[in-house]
Each structure stands twice: as structure tokens, then as C-alpha cells.
Coordinates of N, CA and C in Angstrom, one line a residue:
X255 N 0.8 -1.2 0.0 CA 0.0 0.0 0.0 C 0.9 1.2 0.0
X256 N 0.3 2.3 -0.5 CA 1.1 3.6 -0.5 C 0.9 4.4 0.8
X257 N -0.3 4.5 1.2 CA -0.6 5.2 2.5 C -2.0 4.7 3.0
X258 N -2.5 5.2 4.1 CA -3.7 4.7 4.7 C -5.0 5.2 3.9
X259 N -4.9 6.2 3.1 CA -6.1 6.7 2.4 C -6.2 6.6 0.9
X260 N -5.1 6.2 0.3 CA -5.1 6.0 -1.2 C -5.4 4.6 -1.6
X261 N -6.5 4.4 -2.3 CA -7.0 3.1 -2.7 C -6.8 2.8 -4.2
X262 N -7.0 3.9 -5.0 CA -7.0 3.7 -6.5 C -5.8 4.4 -7.1
X263 N -5.2 3.8 -8.0 CA -4.0 4.3 -8.7 C -4.2 4.1 -10.2
X264 N -3.7 5.0 -11.0 CA -3.6 4.7 -12.4 C -2.4 3.7 -12.6
X265 N -2.3 3.1 -13.7 CA -1.2 2.2 -13.9 C 0.1 2.9 -13.8
X266 N 0.2 4.1 -14.3 CA 1.4 4.9 -14.2 C 1.8 5.3 -12.8
X267 N 0.8 5.6 -12.0 CA 1.0 5.9 -10.6 C 1.5 4.7 -9.8
X268 N 0.9 3.6 -10.1 CA 1.3 2.3 -9.5 C 2.8 2.0 -9.8
X269 N 3.1 2.1 -11.0 CA 4.5 1.8 -11.4 C 5.5 2.8 -10.7
X270 N 5.1 4.1 -10.7 CA 6.0 5.1 -10.1 C 6.1 4.9 -8.6
X271 N 5.0 4.5 -7.9 CA 5.1 4.4 -6.5 C 5.4 3.0 -5.9
X272 N 5.5 2.0 -6.8 CA 5.9 0.7 -6.3 C 7.3 0.7 -5.7
X273 N 7.4 0.0 -4.5 CA 8.7 -0.1 -3.9 C 8.7 -1.5 -3.2
X274 N 9.5 -2.4 -3.6 CA 9.6 -3.7 -3.0 C 9.8 -3.7 -1.5
X275 N 10.4 -2.7 -1.0 CA 10.6 -2.5 0.5 C 9.3 -2.3 1.2
X276 N 8.3 -1.8 0.5 CA 7.0 -1.5 1.1 C 6.0 -2.8 1.1
X277 N 6.5 -3.9 0.5 CA 5.6 -5.1 0.4 C 5.6 -5.7 1.8
X278 N 4.5 -6.0 2.2 CA 4.3 -6.6 3.6 C 4.9 -8.0 3.6
X279 N 5.5 -8.3 4.8 CA 6.0 -9.7 5.0 C 4.9 -10.6 5.6
X280 N 3.8 -10.1 5.9 CA 2.7 -10.9 6.4 C 2.1 -11.7 5.3
X281 N 1.5 -12.9 5.6 CA 0.9 -13.7 4.5 C -0.3 -12.9 3.8
X282 N -0.4 -13.0 2.6 CA -1.4 -12.3 1.8 C -2.8 -12.8 2.2
X283 N -3.8 -12.0 2.1 CA -5.1 -12.3 2.4 C -6.0 -11.8 1.3
X284 N -6.9 -12.6 0.8 CA -7.8 -12.2 -0.3 C -9.0 -11.6 0.3
X285 N -9.4 -10.4 0.0 CA -10.6 -9.8 0.5 C -11.6 -9.6 -0.6
X286 N -12.4 -10.6 -0.7 CA -13.4 -10.6 -1.8 C -14.4 -9.4 -1.7
X287 N -14.8 -9.0 -0.5 CA -15.7 -7.9 -0.3 C -15.1 -6.6 -0.8
X288 N -13.8 -6.4 -0.5 CA -13.1 -5.2 -1.0 C -13.0 -5.2 -2.5
X289 N -12.7 -6.4 -3.1 CA -12.6 -6.5 -4.5 C -13.9 -6.2 -5.2
X290 N -15.0 -6.6 -4.7 CA -16.3 -6.3 -5.2 C -16.6 -4.8 -5.1
X291 N -16.2 -4.2 -4.0 CA -16.4 -2.8 -3.8 C -15.6 -2.0 -4.8
X292 N -14.4 -2.4 -5.0 CA -13.5 -1.8 -6.0 C -14.1 -2.0 -7.4
X293 N -14.6 -3.2 -7.7 CA -15.2 -3.4 -9.0 C -16.4 -2.5 -9.3
X294 N -17.2 -2.4 -8.2 CA -18.3 -1.5 -8.3 C -17.9 0.0 -8.6
X295 N -16.8 0.4 -8.0 CA -16.3 1.7 -8.3 C -16.0 1.9 -9.8
X296 N -15.3 0.9 -10.3 CA -14.9 0.9 -11.7 C -16.2 0.8 -12.6
X297 N -17.2 0.1 -12.2 CA -18.4 0.1 -13.0 C -19.0 1.5 -13.0
X298 N -19.1 2.1 -11.9 CA -19.7 3.5 -11.8 C -18.9 4.5 -12.6
X299 N -17.6 4.3 -12.7 CA -16.7 5.2 -13.4 C -16.7 5.0 -14.9
X300 N -17.2 3.8 -15.3 CA -17.1 3.4 -16.7 C -18.1 4.3 -17.6
X301 N -17.7 4.6 -18.8 CA -18.6 5.3 -19.7 C -19.8 4.4 -20.0
X302 N -21.0 5.1 -20.1 CA -22.2 4.3 -20.3 C -22.2 3.4 -21.5
X303 N -21.6 3.9 -22.6 CA -21.6 3.1 -23.8 C -20.7 1.9 -23.7
X304 N -19.6 2.0 -23.0 CA -18.7 0.9 -22.7 C -19.4 -0.1 -21.8
X305 N -20.0 0.4 -20.8 CA -20.7 -0.5 -19.9 C -21.9 -1.2 -20.6
X306 N -22.6 -0.4 -21.4 CA -23.6 -1.0 -22.2 C -23.2 -2.2 -23.1
X307 N -22.0 -2.0 -23.7 CA -21.4 -3.1 -24.5 C -21.2 -4.3 -23.7
X308 N -20.6 -4.1 -22.5 CA -20.3 -5.3 -21.6 C -21.6 -5.9 -21.1
X309 N -22.6 -5.1 -20.7 CA -23.8 -5.7 -20.3 C -24.5 -6.5 -21.4
X310 N -24.5 -5.9 -22.6 CA -25.1 -6.6 -23.8 C -24.4 -7.9 -24.0
X311 N -23.1 -7.9 -23.9 CA -22.4 -9.2 -24.0 C -22.8 -10.2 -23.0
X312 N -23.0 -9.8 -21.7 CA -23.4 -10.7 -20.6 C -24.8 -11.2 -20.9
X313 N -25.7 -10.3 -21.3 CA -27.1 -10.8 -21.6 C -27.1 -11.7 -22.8
X314 N -26.4 -11.4 -23.8 CA -26.4 -12.2 -25.0 C -25.8 -13.6 -24.7
X315 N -24.8 -13.7 -23.9 CA -24.2 -15.0 -23.5 C -25.2 -15.8 -22.7
X316 N -26.2 -15.2 -22.1 CA -27.2 -16.0 -21.4 C -28.4 -16.2 -22.3
X317 N -28.3 -15.9 -23.6 CA -29.4 -16.2 -24.5 C -30.5 -15.1 -24.6
X318 N -30.2 -13.9 -24.1 CA -31.2 -12.8 -24.1 C -30.8 -11.9 -25.3
X319 N -31.8 -11.7 -26.2 CA -31.6 -10.7 -27.3 C -31.8 -9.3 -26.8
X320 N -30.9 -8.4 -27.0 CA -30.9 -7.1 -26.4 C -31.3 -6.1 -27.5
X321 N -32.2 -5.2 -27.1 CA -32.6 -4.0 -27.9 C -31.8 -2.8 -27.3
X322 N -30.8 -2.3 -28.0 CA -30.0 -1.2 -27.4 C -30.9 0.1 -27.1
X323 N -32.0 0.3 -27.8 CA -32.8 1.4 -27.5 C -33.4 1.3 -26.1
X324 N -33.5 0.1 -25.6 CA -34.0 -0.1 -24.2 C -32.8 -0.1 -23.2
X325 N -31.7 -0.8 -23.7 CA -30.5 -1.0 -22.8 C -29.8 0.4 -22.5
X326 N -29.6 1.2 -23.6 CA -28.8 2.4 -23.4 C -29.4 3.3 -22.3
X327 N -30.7 3.6 -22.3 CA -31.2 4.4 -21.2 C -31.3 3.7 -19.8
X328 N -31.2 2.4 -19.8 CA -31.2 1.6 -18.6 C -29.8 1.6 -17.9
X329 N -28.8 1.7 -18.7 CA -27.4 1.6 -18.1 C -27.2 2.6 -17.0
X330 N -27.5 3.9 -17.1 CA -27.2 4.8 -16.0 C -28.1 4.4 -14.7
X331 N -29.2 3.7 -14.9 CA -30.0 3.4 -13.8 C -29.4 2.2 -13.0
X332 N -28.7 1.3 -13.7 CA -28.2 0.1 -13.0 C -26.7 0.3 -12.5
X333 N -26.0 1.2 -13.2 CA -24.6 1.2 -12.8 C -24.3 1.6 -11.4
X334 N -25.2 2.3 -10.8 CA -25.0 2.7 -9.4 C -25.3 1.6 -8.4
X335 N -26.0 0.5 -8.9 CA -26.5 -0.6 -8.1 C -25.6 -1.8 -8.2
X336 N -24.7 -1.8 -9.2 CA -24.0 -3.1 -9.4 C -22.6 -3.0 -8.8
X337 N -22.1 -4.2 -8.4 CA -20.8 -4.4 -8.0 C -20.1 -5.3 -9.0
X338 N -20.9 -6.1 -9.6 CA -20.4 -7.1 -10.6 C -21.2 -7.1 -11.9
X339 N -20.6 -7.3 -13.0 CA -21.3 -7.3 -14.3 C -22.3 -8.5 -14.3
X340 N -22.0 -9.5 -13.5 CA -22.9 -10.7 -13.5 C -24.3 -10.3 -12.9
X341 N -24.4 -9.2 -12.2 CA -25.7 -8.8 -11.7 C -26.6 -8.1 -12.7
X342 N -26.0 -7.7 -13.8 CA -26.8 -7.0 -14.9 C -28.0 -7.8 -15.4
X343 N -27.8 -9.1 -15.8 CA -28.9 -9.8 -16.3 C -30.1 -9.9 -15.4
X344 N -29.9 -10.1 -14.1 CA -31.0 -10.1 -13.1 C -31.7 -8.8 -13.0
X345 N -31.0 -7.7 -13.2 CA -31.6 -6.4 -13.1 C -32.3 -6.0 -14.3
X346 N -31.9 -6.5 -15.5 CA -32.4 -5.9 -16.8 C -33.2 -6.9 -17.7
X347 N -33.1 -8.2 -17.4 CA -33.8 -9.1 -18.2 C -35.2 -8.8 -18.5
X348 N -35.9 -8.3 -17.5 CA -37.4 -7.9 -17.7 C -37.7 -7.0 -18.8
X349 N -36.7 -6.2 -19.3 CA -36.9 -5.3 -20.4 C -36.9 -6.0 -21.7
X350 N -36.3 -7.2 -21.8 CA -36.1 -7.9 -23.1 C -36.9 -9.2 -23.2
X351 N -37.3 -9.8 -22.1 CA -38.0 -11.0 -22.1 C -39.3 -11.0 -21.2
X352 N -40.2 -11.8 -21.5 CA -41.3 -12.0 -20.6 C -40.7 -12.7 -19.3
X353 N -41.1 -12.3 -18.2 CA -40.5 -12.9 -17.0 C -41.6 -13.4 -16.1
X354 N -41.3 -14.5 -15.4 CA -42.1 -15.1 -14.3 C -41.6 -14.5 -13.0
X355 N -42.5 -14.2 -12.1 CA -42.0 -13.7 -10.8 C -41.2 -14.8 -10.1
X356 N -40.1 -14.4 -9.5 CA -39.3 -15.3 -8.7 C -40.0 -15.6 -7.4
X357 N -39.4 -16.4 -6.6 CA -40.1 -16.9 -5.4 C -40.5 -15.7 -4.5
X358 N -39.6 -14.8 -4.2 CA -39.9 -13.6 -3.4 C -41.0 -12.7 -4.0
X359 N -40.9 -12.5 -5.3 CA -41.9 -11.6 -6.0 C -43.2 -12.3 -6.0
X360 N -43.3 -13.6 -6.2 CA -44.6 -14.3 -6.2 C -45.2 -14.2 -4.8
X361 N -44.4 -14.3 -3.7 CA -45.0 -14.1 -2.4 C -45.5 -12.7 -2.2
X362 N -44.8 -11.7 -2.7 CA -45.3 -10.3 -2.6 C -46.6 -10.1 -3.4
X363 N -46.8 -10.9 -4.5 CA -48.0 -10.7 -5.3 C -49.2 -11.4 -4.8
X364 N -49.1 -12.3 -3.9 CA -50.2 -13.0 -3.3 C -51.3 -12.0 -2.8
X365 N -52.5 -12.1 -3.3 CA -53.6 -11.2 -2.8 C -53.5 -9.8 -3.3
X366 N -52.8 -9.6 -4.3 CA -52.6 -8.2 -4.9 C -53.4 -7.9 -6.2
X367 N -54.2 -8.8 -6.6 CA -54.8 -8.7 -8.0 C -55.7 -7.4 -8.0
X368 N -56.5 -7.1 -7.1 CA -57.3 -5.9 -7.1 C -56.5 -4.7 -7.1
X369 N -55.5 -4.6 -6.3 CA -54.6 -3.4 -6.2 C -53.9 -3.2 -7.5
X370 N -53.3 -4.3 -8.1 CA -52.6 -4.2 -9.4 C -53.5 -3.8 -10.5
X371 N -54.7 -4.3 -10.5 CA -55.7 -3.9 -11.5 C -56.0 -2.4 -11.4
X372 N -56.1 -1.9 -10.2 CA -56.3 -0.4 -10.0 C -55.1 0.4 -10.5
X373 N -53.9 -0.2 -10.2 CA -52.6 0.5 -10.7 C -52.7 0.6 -12.2
X374 N -53.0 -0.6 -12.9 CA -53.1 -0.6 -14.3 C -54.1 0.4 -14.9
X375 N -55.3 0.5 -14.2 CA -56.3 1.4 -14.7 C -55.8 2.9 -14.6
X376 N -55.1 3.2 -13.5 CA -54.6 4.5 -13.4 C -53.4 4.8 -14.3
X377 N -52.5 3.9 -14.5 CA -51.4 4.1 -15.4 C -51.8 4.2 -16.8
X378 N -52.9 3.6 -17.2 CA -53.4 3.6 -18.5 C -53.7 5.1 -19.0
X379 N -54.0 5.9 -18.0 CA -54.3 7.3 -18.3 C -53.1 8.3 -18.3
X380 N -51.9 7.8 -18.0 CA -50.7 8.6 -17.9 C -50.4 9.2 -19.3
X381 N -50.3 10.5 -19.5 CA -49.9 11.1 -20.7 C -49.0 12.3 -20.3
X382 N -47.9 12.5 -20.9 CA -47.2 11.5 -21.7 C -46.6 10.4 -20.8
X383 N -46.3 9.3 -21.4 CA -45.7 8.2 -20.6 C -44.3 8.5 -20.2
X384 N -44.2 8.9 -18.9 CA -42.9 9.3 -18.4 C -42.7 8.9 -17.0
X385 N -41.5 8.8 -16.5 CA -41.3 8.4 -15.1 C -41.9 9.4 -14.2
X386 N -41.9 10.6 -14.5 CA -42.5 11.6 -13.6 C -44.1 11.4 -13.5
X387 N -44.7 11.2 -14.7 CA -46.1 11.0 -14.7 C -46.5 9.7 -14.0
X388 N -45.7 8.7 -14.2 CA -46.0 7.4 -13.6 C -45.8 7.5 -12.0
X389 N -44.8 8.2 -11.6 CA -44.6 8.4 -10.2 C -45.7 9.2 -9.6
X390 N -46.2 10.2 -10.2 CA -47.3 11.0 -9.7 C -48.5 10.2 -9.5
X391 N -48.9 9.4 -10.4 CA -50.1 8.5 -10.4 C -49.9 7.5 -9.2
X392 N -48.8 6.9 -9.2 CA -48.6 5.8 -8.1 C -48.5 6.4 -6.7
X393 N -47.9 7.6 -6.6 CA -47.9 8.2 -5.3 C -49.3 8.7 -4.8
X394 N -50.1 9.2 -5.8 CA -51.5 9.5 -5.5 C -52.2 8.4 -5.0
X395 N -52.1 7.2 -5.6 CA -52.8 6.0 -5.1 C -52.2 5.6 -3.8
X396 N -50.9 5.7 -3.6 CA -50.3 5.4 -2.3 C -51.0 6.2 -1.2
X397 N -51.1 7.5 -1.4 CA -51.7 8.4 -0.4 C -53.2 8.1 -0.2
X398 N -53.9 7.8 -1.2 CA -55.4 7.5 -1.1 C -55.6 6.3 -0.2
X399 N -54.7 5.3 -0.5 CA -54.8 4.0 0.3 C -54.1 4.0 1.6
X400 N -53.4 5.1 1.9 CA -52.6 5.2 3.1 C -51.6 4.1 3.3
X401 N -50.8 3.8 2.2 CA -49.9 2.8 2.2 C -48.5 3.3 2.4
X402 N -47.6 2.5 3.0 CA -46.2 2.9 3.0 C -45.6 2.6 1.6
X403 N -44.4 3.1 1.4 CA -43.8 2.9 0.1 C -43.7 1.4 -0.3
X404 N -43.3 0.6 0.6 CA -43.0 -0.8 0.4 C -44.3 -1.5 -0.1
X405 N -45.4 -1.3 0.6 CA -46.7 -1.9 0.3 C -47.3 -1.3 -1.0
X406 N -47.0 -0.1 -1.3 CA -47.5 0.6 -2.5 C -46.7 0.2 -3.7
X407 N -45.4 0.1 -3.6 CA -44.6 0.0 -4.8 C -44.0 -1.4 -5.1
X408 N -43.7 -2.2 -4.0 CA -43.1 -3.5 -4.2 C -44.0 -4.5 -5.0
X409 N -45.3 -4.5 -4.8 CA -46.1 -5.4 -5.6 C -46.1 -5.0 -7.1
X410 N -46.0 -3.7 -7.4 CA -45.9 -3.2 -8.8 C -44.6 -3.7 -9.3
X411 N -43.5 -3.5 -8.6 CA -42.2 -3.9 -9.0 C -42.2 -5.4 -9.3
X412 N -42.7 -6.2 -8.4 CA -42.8 -7.6 -8.6 C -43.5 -8.0 -9.8
X413 N -44.6 -7.4 -10.1 CA -45.5 -7.7 -11.3 C -44.8 -7.3 -12.6
X414 N -44.1 -6.2 -12.6 CA -43.5 -5.6 -13.8 C -42.2 -6.2 -14.1
X415 N -41.3 -6.5 -13.1 CA -40.0 -6.9 -13.3 C -39.8 -8.4 -13.0
X416 N -40.7 -9.0 -12.2 CA -40.6 -10.4 -11.8 C -39.7 -10.6 -10.6
X417 N -39.2 -9.5 -10.0 CA -38.3 -9.6 -8.9 C -38.5 -8.4 -8.0
X418 N -37.9 -8.4 -6.8 CA -38.1 -7.3 -5.9 C -36.8 -6.4 -5.9
X419 N -35.9 -6.7 -6.8 CA -34.7 -5.9 -6.9 C -34.6 -5.5 -8.4
X420 N -34.6 -4.2 -8.7 CA -34.6 -3.8 -10.1 C -34.1 -2.4 -10.1
X421 N -33.9 -1.9 -11.3 CA -33.6 -0.4 -11.4 C -34.7 0.4 -10.8
X422 N -34.6 1.7 -10.6 CA -35.7 2.5 -10.0 C -37.0 2.2 -10.7
X423 N -38.0 2.0 -9.9 CA -39.3 1.6 -10.4 C -39.9 2.4 -11.5
X424 N -40.1 3.7 -11.3 CA -40.8 4.6 -12.2 C -40.1 4.6 -13.6
X425 N -38.7 4.7 -13.5 CA -38.0 4.6 -14.7 C -38.1 3.3 -15.4
X426 N -38.1 2.2 -14.7 CA -38.3 0.9 -15.2 C -39.6 0.7 -16.0
X427 N -40.6 1.3 -15.4 CA -41.9 1.2 -16.0 C -41.9 2.0 -17.3
X428 N -41.3 3.2 -17.2 CA -41.3 4.0 -18.4 C -40.5 3.3 -19.6
X429 N -39.4 2.7 -19.3 CA -38.6 2.0 -20.3 C -39.4 0.7 -20.8
X430 N -40.1 0.0 -19.9 CA -40.8 -1.2 -20.4 C -41.9 -0.8 -21.3
X431 N -42.5 0.4 -21.1 CA -43.6 0.9 -22.0 C -44.9 0.6 -21.5
X432 N -45.9 1.4 -22.0 CA -47.3 1.3 -21.5 C -47.9 -0.1 -21.7
X433 N -47.8 -0.6 -23.0 CA -48.5 -1.8 -23.3 C -48.0 -3.0 -22.5
X434 N -46.7 -3.1 -22.5 CA -46.1 -4.3 -21.7 C -46.3 -4.2 -20.2
X435 N -46.2 -3.0 -19.7 CA -46.5 -2.7 -18.3 C -47.9 -3.1 -17.9
X436 N -48.9 -2.6 -18.7 CA -50.3 -2.9 -18.4 C -50.6 -4.4 -18.5
X437 N -50.0 -5.0 -19.5 CA -50.2 -6.4 -19.7 C -49.7 -7.2 -18.5
X438 N -48.6 -6.9 -18.0 CA -48.0 -7.6 -16.9 C -48.8 -7.4 -15.6
X439 N -49.3 -6.2 -15.4 CA -50.1 -5.9 -14.2 C -51.4 -6.6 -14.3
X440 N -52.0 -6.8 -15.5 CA -53.3 -7.4 -15.6 C -53.2 -8.9 -15.8
X441 N -52.1 -9.4 -15.9 CA -52.0 -10.9 -16.2 C -52.0 -11.7 -14.9
X442 N -51.9 -11.0 -13.8 CA -51.7 -11.8 -12.5 C -53.1 -12.1 -11.9
X443 N -53.2 -13.3 -11.4 CA -54.4 -13.8 -10.8 C -54.1 -14.4 -9.4
X444 N -55.0 -14.1 -8.5 CA -54.8 -14.7 -7.1 C -55.0 -16.2 -7.1

């Protein structure tokens, strides 16, 4: 290490500052948690187009056909949430494929048919179809029903993305589009 506060170096800085006398005599220890944290840093620092290429490659290797017109605006939404590129398919697959709710999402959806039907009815009227408009409608419903954010939004997230972990909800719904969002909300049965 160079000092107690410097974690990241350019290649040139590393070469310039390396000194064999500063190498610890203690046995090396692999810190996976720190490695993932550092990898997350580099993901957040990556240019969106470069990260989009890497995510597209990951999705394609898993058999998912990618539409860049959906992926490109989604990249800034997920780059803040990822530590590893391997997390990208789980966060973004819902944009490119029909998804079945995973176990946790299915549990969240139990007994929510009436609520999700009301969400669909209200979202149907959003003009223009935008994250801000979607958020306004969903927050209005949340207030009317006196629900906390989790009870108001997690069932919607589960229905639309098939999981409880996704990019920001309102932006995800905007990217998915009106028709696909409404179809997913209305396809659920108790």
C-alpha cells in the first residue's frame, strides 16, 4: 500500500510508487468484499456506452436478445447498483423477455390482484408516458390508500420486473412501455 487513504491508482502511478521494500512480510489475504467494492467503483466510473457493450455481451451470452434502444437508457439506472457485471442480467432481463415472478416476488404478489388492477387502470391514463407521470399517479394511489412505500410499490415492481430488486421503479416502468407494463399488471391472478 502507498498510504492509509489512497486506494485507487492509475497504472502509471502504481509503477511510479511501487517499492519492494513496502511489500508486507505478512501472509497475503484475499478480501473478496473489497474486490467487489472496487469493481463497483470501476463500473460506476465506466462510460455508459462501454458499460452497455459489456452488459449486452453478458445478456447475449445468457441467451437474451438485447434491444439497445432499451438498454442504453437503462445503463445509468443500474450502474449505481452493481458491484459485478454478473448482476446485470438479473436487473435488466425484464426489459427484453417476458418474466415469471421469482419466489420472493410471487410471495409479494399474493392477494394483490385488485390493487394491481387499479394500478393498471390509473397508469393507462398517464400522458405523456414518463417516469414523472408514472410516479405522480402511483404516489397519489399510495396516499389514497394510506400505504407505506413498500406496500404501495413492491407489488408493482414484482409484477412488472418479476423480482423485488430492479432499477428504479418509475424509470423501469417508463422503459418497459405502457402496453407491456399494463399487460403484466393485468396478467396476475390470485
